[in-house]
CSV table of C-alpha atoms in Angstrom, one decimal:
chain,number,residue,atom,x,y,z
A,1,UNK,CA,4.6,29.5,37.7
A,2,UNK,CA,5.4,32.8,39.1
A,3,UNK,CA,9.1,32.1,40.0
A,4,UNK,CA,9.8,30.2,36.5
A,5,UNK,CA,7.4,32.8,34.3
A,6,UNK,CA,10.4,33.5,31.9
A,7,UNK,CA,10.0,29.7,30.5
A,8,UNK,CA,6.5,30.4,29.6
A,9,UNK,CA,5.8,29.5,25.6
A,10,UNK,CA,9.6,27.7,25.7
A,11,UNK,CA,9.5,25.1,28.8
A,12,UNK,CA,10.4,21.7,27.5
A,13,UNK,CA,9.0,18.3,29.6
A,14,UNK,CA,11.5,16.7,31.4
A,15,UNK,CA,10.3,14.2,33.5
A,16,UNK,CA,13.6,15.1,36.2
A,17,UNK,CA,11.4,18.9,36.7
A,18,UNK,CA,10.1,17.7,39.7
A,19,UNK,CA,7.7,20.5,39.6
A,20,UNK,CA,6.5,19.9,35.9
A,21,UNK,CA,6.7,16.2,36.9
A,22,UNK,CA,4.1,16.3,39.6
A,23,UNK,CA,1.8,18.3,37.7
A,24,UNK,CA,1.9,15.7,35.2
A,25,UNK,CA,1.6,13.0,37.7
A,26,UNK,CA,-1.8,14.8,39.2
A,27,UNK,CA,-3.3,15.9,36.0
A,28,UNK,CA,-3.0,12.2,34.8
A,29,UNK,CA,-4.4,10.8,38.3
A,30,UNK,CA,-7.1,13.1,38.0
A,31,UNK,CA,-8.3,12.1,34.4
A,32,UNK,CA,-7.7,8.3,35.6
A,33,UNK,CA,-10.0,8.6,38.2
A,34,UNK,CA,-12.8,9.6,35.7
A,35,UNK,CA,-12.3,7.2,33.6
A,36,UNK,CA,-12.2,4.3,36.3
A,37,UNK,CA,-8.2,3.9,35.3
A,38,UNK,CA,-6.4,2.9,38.4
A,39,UNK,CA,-4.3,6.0,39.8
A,40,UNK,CA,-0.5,6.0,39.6
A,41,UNK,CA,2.2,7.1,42.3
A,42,UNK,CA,4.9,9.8,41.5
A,43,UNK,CA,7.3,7.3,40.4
A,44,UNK,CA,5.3,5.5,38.5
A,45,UNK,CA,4.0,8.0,36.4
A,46,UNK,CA,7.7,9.5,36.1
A,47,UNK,CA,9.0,6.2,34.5
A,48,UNK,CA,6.2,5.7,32.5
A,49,UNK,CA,7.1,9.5,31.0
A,50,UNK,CA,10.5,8.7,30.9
A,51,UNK,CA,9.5,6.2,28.4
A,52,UNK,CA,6.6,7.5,25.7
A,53,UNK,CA,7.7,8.9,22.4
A,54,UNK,CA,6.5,12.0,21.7
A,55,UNK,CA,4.1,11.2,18.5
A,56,UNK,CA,2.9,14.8,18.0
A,57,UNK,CA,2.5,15.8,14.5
A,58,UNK,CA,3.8,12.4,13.3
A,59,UNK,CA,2.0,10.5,10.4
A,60,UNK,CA,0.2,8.7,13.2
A,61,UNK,CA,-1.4,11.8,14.6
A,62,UNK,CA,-2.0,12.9,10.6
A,63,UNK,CA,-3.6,9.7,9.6
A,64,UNK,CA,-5.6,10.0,13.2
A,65,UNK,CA,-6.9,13.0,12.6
A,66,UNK,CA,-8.2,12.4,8.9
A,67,UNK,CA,-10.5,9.3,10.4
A,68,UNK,CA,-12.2,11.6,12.6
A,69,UNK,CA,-12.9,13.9,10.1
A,70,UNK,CA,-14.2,10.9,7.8
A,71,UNK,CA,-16.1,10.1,10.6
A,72,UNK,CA,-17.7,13.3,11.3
A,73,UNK,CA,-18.7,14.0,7.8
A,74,UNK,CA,-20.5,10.7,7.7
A,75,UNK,CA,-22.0,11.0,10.4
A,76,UNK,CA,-23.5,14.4,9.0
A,77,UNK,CA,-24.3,12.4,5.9
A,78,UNK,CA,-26.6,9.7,7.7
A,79,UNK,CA,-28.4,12.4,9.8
A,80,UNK,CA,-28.7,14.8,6.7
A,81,UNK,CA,-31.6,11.5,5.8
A,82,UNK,CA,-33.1,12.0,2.3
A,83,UNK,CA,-34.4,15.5,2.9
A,84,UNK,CA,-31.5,17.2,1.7
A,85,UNK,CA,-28.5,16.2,-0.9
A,86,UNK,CA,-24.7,16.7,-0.7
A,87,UNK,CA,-23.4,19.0,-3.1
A,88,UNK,CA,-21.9,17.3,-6.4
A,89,UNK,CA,-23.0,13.3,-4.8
A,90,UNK,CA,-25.5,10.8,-5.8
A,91,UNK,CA,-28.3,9.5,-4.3
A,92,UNK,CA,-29.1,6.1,-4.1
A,93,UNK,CA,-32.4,4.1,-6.5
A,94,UNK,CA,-34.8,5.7,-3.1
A,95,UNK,CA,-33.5,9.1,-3.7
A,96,UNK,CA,-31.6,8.6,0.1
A,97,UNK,CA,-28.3,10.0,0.5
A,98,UNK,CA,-25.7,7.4,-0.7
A,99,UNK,CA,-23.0,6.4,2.2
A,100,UNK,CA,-20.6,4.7,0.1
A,101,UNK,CA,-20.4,8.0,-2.2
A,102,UNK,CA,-18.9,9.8,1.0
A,103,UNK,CA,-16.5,7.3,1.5
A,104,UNK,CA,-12.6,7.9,0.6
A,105,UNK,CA,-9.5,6.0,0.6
A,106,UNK,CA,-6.6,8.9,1.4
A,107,UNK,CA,-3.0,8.3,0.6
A,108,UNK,CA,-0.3,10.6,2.2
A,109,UNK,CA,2.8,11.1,0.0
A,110,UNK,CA,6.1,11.4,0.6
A,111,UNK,CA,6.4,13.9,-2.0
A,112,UNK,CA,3.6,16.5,-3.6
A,113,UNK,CA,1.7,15.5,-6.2
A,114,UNK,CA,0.0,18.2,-7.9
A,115,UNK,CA,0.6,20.8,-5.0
A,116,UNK,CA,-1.0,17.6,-2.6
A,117,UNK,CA,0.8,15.6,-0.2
A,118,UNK,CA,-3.2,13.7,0.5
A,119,UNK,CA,-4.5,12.2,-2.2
A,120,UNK,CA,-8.0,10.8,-1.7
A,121,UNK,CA,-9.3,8.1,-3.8
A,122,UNK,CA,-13.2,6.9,-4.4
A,123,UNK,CA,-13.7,3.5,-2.6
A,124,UNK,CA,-14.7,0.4,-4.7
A,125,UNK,CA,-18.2,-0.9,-4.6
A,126,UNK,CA,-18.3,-4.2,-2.5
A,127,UNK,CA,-18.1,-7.4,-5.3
A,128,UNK,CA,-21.3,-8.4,-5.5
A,129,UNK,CA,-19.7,-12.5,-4.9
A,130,UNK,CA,-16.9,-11.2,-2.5
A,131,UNK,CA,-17.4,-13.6,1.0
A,132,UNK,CA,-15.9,-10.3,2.8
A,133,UNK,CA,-17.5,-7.3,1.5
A,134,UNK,CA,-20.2,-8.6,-0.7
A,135,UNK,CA,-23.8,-9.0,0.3
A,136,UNK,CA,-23.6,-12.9,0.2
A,137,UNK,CA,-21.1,-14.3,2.5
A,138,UNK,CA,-20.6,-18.1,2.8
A,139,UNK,CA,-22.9,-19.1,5.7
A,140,UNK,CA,-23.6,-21.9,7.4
A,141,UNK,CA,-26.8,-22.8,9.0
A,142,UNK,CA,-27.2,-26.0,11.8
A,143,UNK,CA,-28.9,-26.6,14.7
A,144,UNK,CA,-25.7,-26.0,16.6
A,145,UNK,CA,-27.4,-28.0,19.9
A,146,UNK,CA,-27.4,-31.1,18.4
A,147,UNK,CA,-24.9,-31.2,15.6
A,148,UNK,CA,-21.2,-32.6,16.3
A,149,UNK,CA,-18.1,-30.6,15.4
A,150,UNK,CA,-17.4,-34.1,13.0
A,151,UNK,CA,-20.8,-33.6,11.0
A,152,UNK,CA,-19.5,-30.2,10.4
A,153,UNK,CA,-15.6,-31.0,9.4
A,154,UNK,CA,-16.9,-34.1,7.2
A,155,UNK,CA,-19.9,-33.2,5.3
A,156,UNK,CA,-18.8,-29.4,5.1
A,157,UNK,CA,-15.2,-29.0,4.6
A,158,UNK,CA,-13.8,-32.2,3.1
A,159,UNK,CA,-17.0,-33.6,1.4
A,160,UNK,CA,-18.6,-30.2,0.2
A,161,UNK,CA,-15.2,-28.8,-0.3
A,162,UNK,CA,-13.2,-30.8,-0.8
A,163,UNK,CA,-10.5,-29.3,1.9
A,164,UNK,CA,-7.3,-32.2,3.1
A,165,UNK,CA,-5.3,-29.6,4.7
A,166,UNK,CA,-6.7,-27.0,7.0
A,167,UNK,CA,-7.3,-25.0,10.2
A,168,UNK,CA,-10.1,-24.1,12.1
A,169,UNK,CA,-10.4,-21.1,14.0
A,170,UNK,CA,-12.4,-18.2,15.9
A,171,UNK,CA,-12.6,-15.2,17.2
A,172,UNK,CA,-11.2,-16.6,20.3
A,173,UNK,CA,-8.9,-19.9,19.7
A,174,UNK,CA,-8.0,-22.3,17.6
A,175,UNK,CA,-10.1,-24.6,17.1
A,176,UNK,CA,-8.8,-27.8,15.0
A,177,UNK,CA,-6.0,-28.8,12.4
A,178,UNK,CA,-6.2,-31.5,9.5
A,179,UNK,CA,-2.8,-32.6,8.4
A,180,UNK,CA,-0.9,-35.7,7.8
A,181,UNK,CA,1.9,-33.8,9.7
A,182,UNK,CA,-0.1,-34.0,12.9
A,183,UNK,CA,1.8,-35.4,16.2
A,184,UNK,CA,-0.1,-37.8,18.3
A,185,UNK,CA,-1.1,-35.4,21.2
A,186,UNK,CA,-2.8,-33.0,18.2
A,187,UNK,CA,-4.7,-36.4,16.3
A,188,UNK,CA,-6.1,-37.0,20.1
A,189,UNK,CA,-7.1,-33.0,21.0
A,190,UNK,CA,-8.5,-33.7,17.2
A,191,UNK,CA,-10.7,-36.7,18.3
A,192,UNK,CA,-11.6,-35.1,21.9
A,193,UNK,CA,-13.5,-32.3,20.0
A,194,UNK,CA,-14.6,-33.9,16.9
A,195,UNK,CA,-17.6,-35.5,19.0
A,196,UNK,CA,-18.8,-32.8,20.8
A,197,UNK,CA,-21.8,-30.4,19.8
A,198,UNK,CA,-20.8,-27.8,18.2
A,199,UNK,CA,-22.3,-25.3,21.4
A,200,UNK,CA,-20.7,-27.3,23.7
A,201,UNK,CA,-16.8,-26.9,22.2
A,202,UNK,CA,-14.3,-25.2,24.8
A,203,UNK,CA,-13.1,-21.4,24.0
A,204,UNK,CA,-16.6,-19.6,23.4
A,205,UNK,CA,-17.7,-22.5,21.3
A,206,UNK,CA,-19.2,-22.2,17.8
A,207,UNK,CA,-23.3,-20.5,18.1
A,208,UNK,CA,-25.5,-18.2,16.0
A,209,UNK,CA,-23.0,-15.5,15.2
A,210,UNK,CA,-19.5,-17.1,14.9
A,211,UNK,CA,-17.5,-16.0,12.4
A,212,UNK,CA,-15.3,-19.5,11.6
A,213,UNK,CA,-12.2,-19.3,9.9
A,214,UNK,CA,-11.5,-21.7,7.6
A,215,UNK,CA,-7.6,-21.7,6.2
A,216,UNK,CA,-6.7,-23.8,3.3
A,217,UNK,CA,-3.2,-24.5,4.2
A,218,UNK,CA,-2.4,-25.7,0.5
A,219,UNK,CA,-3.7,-22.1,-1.5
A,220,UNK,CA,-3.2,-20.2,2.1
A,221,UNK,CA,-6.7,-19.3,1.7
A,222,UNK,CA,-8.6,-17.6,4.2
A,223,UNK,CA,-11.9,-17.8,4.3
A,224,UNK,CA,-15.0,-16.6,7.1
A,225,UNK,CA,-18.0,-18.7,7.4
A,226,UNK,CA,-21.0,-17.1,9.3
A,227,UNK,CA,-23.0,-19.4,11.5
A,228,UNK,CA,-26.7,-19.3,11.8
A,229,UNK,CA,-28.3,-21.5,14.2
A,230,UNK,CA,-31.4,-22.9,13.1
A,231,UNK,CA,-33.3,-25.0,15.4
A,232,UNK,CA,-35.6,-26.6,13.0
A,233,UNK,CA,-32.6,-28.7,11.3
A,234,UNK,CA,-32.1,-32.5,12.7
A,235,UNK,CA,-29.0,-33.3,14.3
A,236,UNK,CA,-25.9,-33.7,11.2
A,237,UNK,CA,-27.7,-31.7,9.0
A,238,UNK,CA,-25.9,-29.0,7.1
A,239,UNK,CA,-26.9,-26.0,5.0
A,240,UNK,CA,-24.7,-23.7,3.6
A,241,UNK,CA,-25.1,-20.6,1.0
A,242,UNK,CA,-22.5,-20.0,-1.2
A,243,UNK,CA,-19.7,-21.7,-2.3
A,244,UNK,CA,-15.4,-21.9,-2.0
A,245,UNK,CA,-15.4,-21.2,-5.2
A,246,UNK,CA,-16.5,-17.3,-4.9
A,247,UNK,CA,-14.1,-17.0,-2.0
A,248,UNK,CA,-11.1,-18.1,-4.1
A,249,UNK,CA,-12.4,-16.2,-6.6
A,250,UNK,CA,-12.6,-13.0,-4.9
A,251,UNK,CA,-8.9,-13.7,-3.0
A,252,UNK,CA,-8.1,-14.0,-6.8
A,253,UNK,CA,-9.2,-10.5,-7.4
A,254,UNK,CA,-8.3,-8.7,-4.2
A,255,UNK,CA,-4.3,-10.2,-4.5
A,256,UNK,CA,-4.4,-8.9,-8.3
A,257,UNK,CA,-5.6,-5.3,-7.1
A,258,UNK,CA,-3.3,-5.2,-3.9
A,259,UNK,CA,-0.3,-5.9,-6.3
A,260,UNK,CA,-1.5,-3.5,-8.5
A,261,UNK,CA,-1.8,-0.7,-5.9
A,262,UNK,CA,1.6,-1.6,-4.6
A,263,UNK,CA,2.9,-1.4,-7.9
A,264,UNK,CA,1.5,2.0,-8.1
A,265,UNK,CA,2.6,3.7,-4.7
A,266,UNK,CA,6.2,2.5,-5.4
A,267,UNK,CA,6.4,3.8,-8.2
A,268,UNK,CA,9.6,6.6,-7.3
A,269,UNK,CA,8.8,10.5,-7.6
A,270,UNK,CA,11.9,12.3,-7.7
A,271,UNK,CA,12.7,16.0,-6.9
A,272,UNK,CA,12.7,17.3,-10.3
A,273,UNK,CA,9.7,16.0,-11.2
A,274,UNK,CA,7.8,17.8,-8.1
A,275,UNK,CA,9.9,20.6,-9.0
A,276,UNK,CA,8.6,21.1,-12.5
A,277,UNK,CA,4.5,20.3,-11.3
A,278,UNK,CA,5.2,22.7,-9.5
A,279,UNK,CA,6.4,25.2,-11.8
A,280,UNK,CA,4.1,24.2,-14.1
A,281,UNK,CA,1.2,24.8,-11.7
A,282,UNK,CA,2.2,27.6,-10.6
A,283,UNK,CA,2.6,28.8,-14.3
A,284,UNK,CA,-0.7,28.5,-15.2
């Protein structure tokens, strides 16, 4: 530092400033070891340098730092508890501070809109039949010990649903495929699983607290089912709360508003006219 002091404030990185480099490499070492990362050599860390892209200041590091702050102010708002109110928000029917009132959508804009480049917008209430956000998501509820992946896929799917082409998934694997398209190997795979319990399938298997995807290949709807395992139900019996027909509806809904939001953001704002809000603001 002493022989290079002149560079002080105006020292770019280059990772071939062996010096800067094996500070770099040390500092980074150092950090790794607290965190239980496995250490680096001095080359190793010099070509992973070589290769990040600086993302400082970026929309990235923007957008990053807005979460936190939505975060922190939050988490003020849940430990604020129903002593004391937020300025200017409502309080829920208890008279606790309301959550979802503190809650913002921000959009960052390429050009100012009314002297803003971040626009923050209320968030929508959850849709009181929306499978995702609503209070009443499709559920199913078996006794997952003794009831077969079949009992699920025939009385569920295709009998209570009426589903002919889809896919099963979870969190961790797919998990099984309906289709007249189906090769040989896939119609065997199909048959392999079909008679197991639903606990004892391969990947994780399907217990209380799977989220099961269900994908209508024909609409190309997408649709979570929670599981609930309820030991008191005989083996093949099924019970599920709410129906496809709230999930397509709410799909229905959430494709109109996405295409009307898109519409909105691309809708152009030139120059001239961020020129003359300008003006105009700064007239009055």
């Amino acid at each position: 530092v002493e022989g290079r002091s002149a560079e002080i404030g105006s020292l770019e990185f280059d990772k071939d400033d062996e010096p800067v480099m094996r500070f770099v490499a040390a500092a980074s070492n150092m950090r790794s070891f607290c965190y239980g990362i496995p250490t680096q050599s001095y080359f190793q860390a010099k070509g992973m340098a070589g290769n990040i892209i600086h993302a400082i200041a970026t929309t990235n590091a923007i957008v990053s730092g807005l979460i936190v702050v939505q975060a922190i102010k939050l988490l003020c708002v849940l430990g604020a508890g129903s002593g004391e109110r937020a300025h200017g928000k409502r309080e829920d029917e208890g008279g606790n501070l309301s959550v979802a009132d503190h809650c913002h959508a921000a959009y960052i804009l390429q050009y100012p809109s009314n002297r803003k480049l971040i626009t923050p917008i209320q968030c929508r209430k959850p849709e009181p039949d929306c499978v995702v956000c609503g209070s009443k998501p499709l559920m199913l509820e078996v006794n997952t010990a003794v009831t077969s992946f079949k009992d699920v896929v025939e009385k569920v799917i295709k009998g209570e649903w009426g589903l002919k082409n889809f896919t099963l998934s979870n969190s961790r694997q797919f998990l099984y495929e309906d289709s007249e398209y189906l090769d040989e190997d896939e119609v065997e795979d199909n048959a392999r699983f079909l008679g197991k319990a639903l606990r004892d399938l391969p990947g994780g298997a399907i217990v209380n607290g799977t989220d099961v995807i269900v994908t209508d290949d024909d609409s190309s709807l997408m649709v979570p089912v929670f599981v609930v395992d309820d030991p008191t139900l005989g083996a093949g019996e099924c019970r599920v709360e709410g129906t496809l027909d709230q999930a397509r509806r709410a799909a229905s809904r959430a494709d109109k508003r996405k295409a009307e939001e898109e519409q909105r953001l691309a809708e152009p704002i030139t120059v001239d006219e961020t020129a003359e809000t300008a003006e105009t603001a700064k007239t009055a």
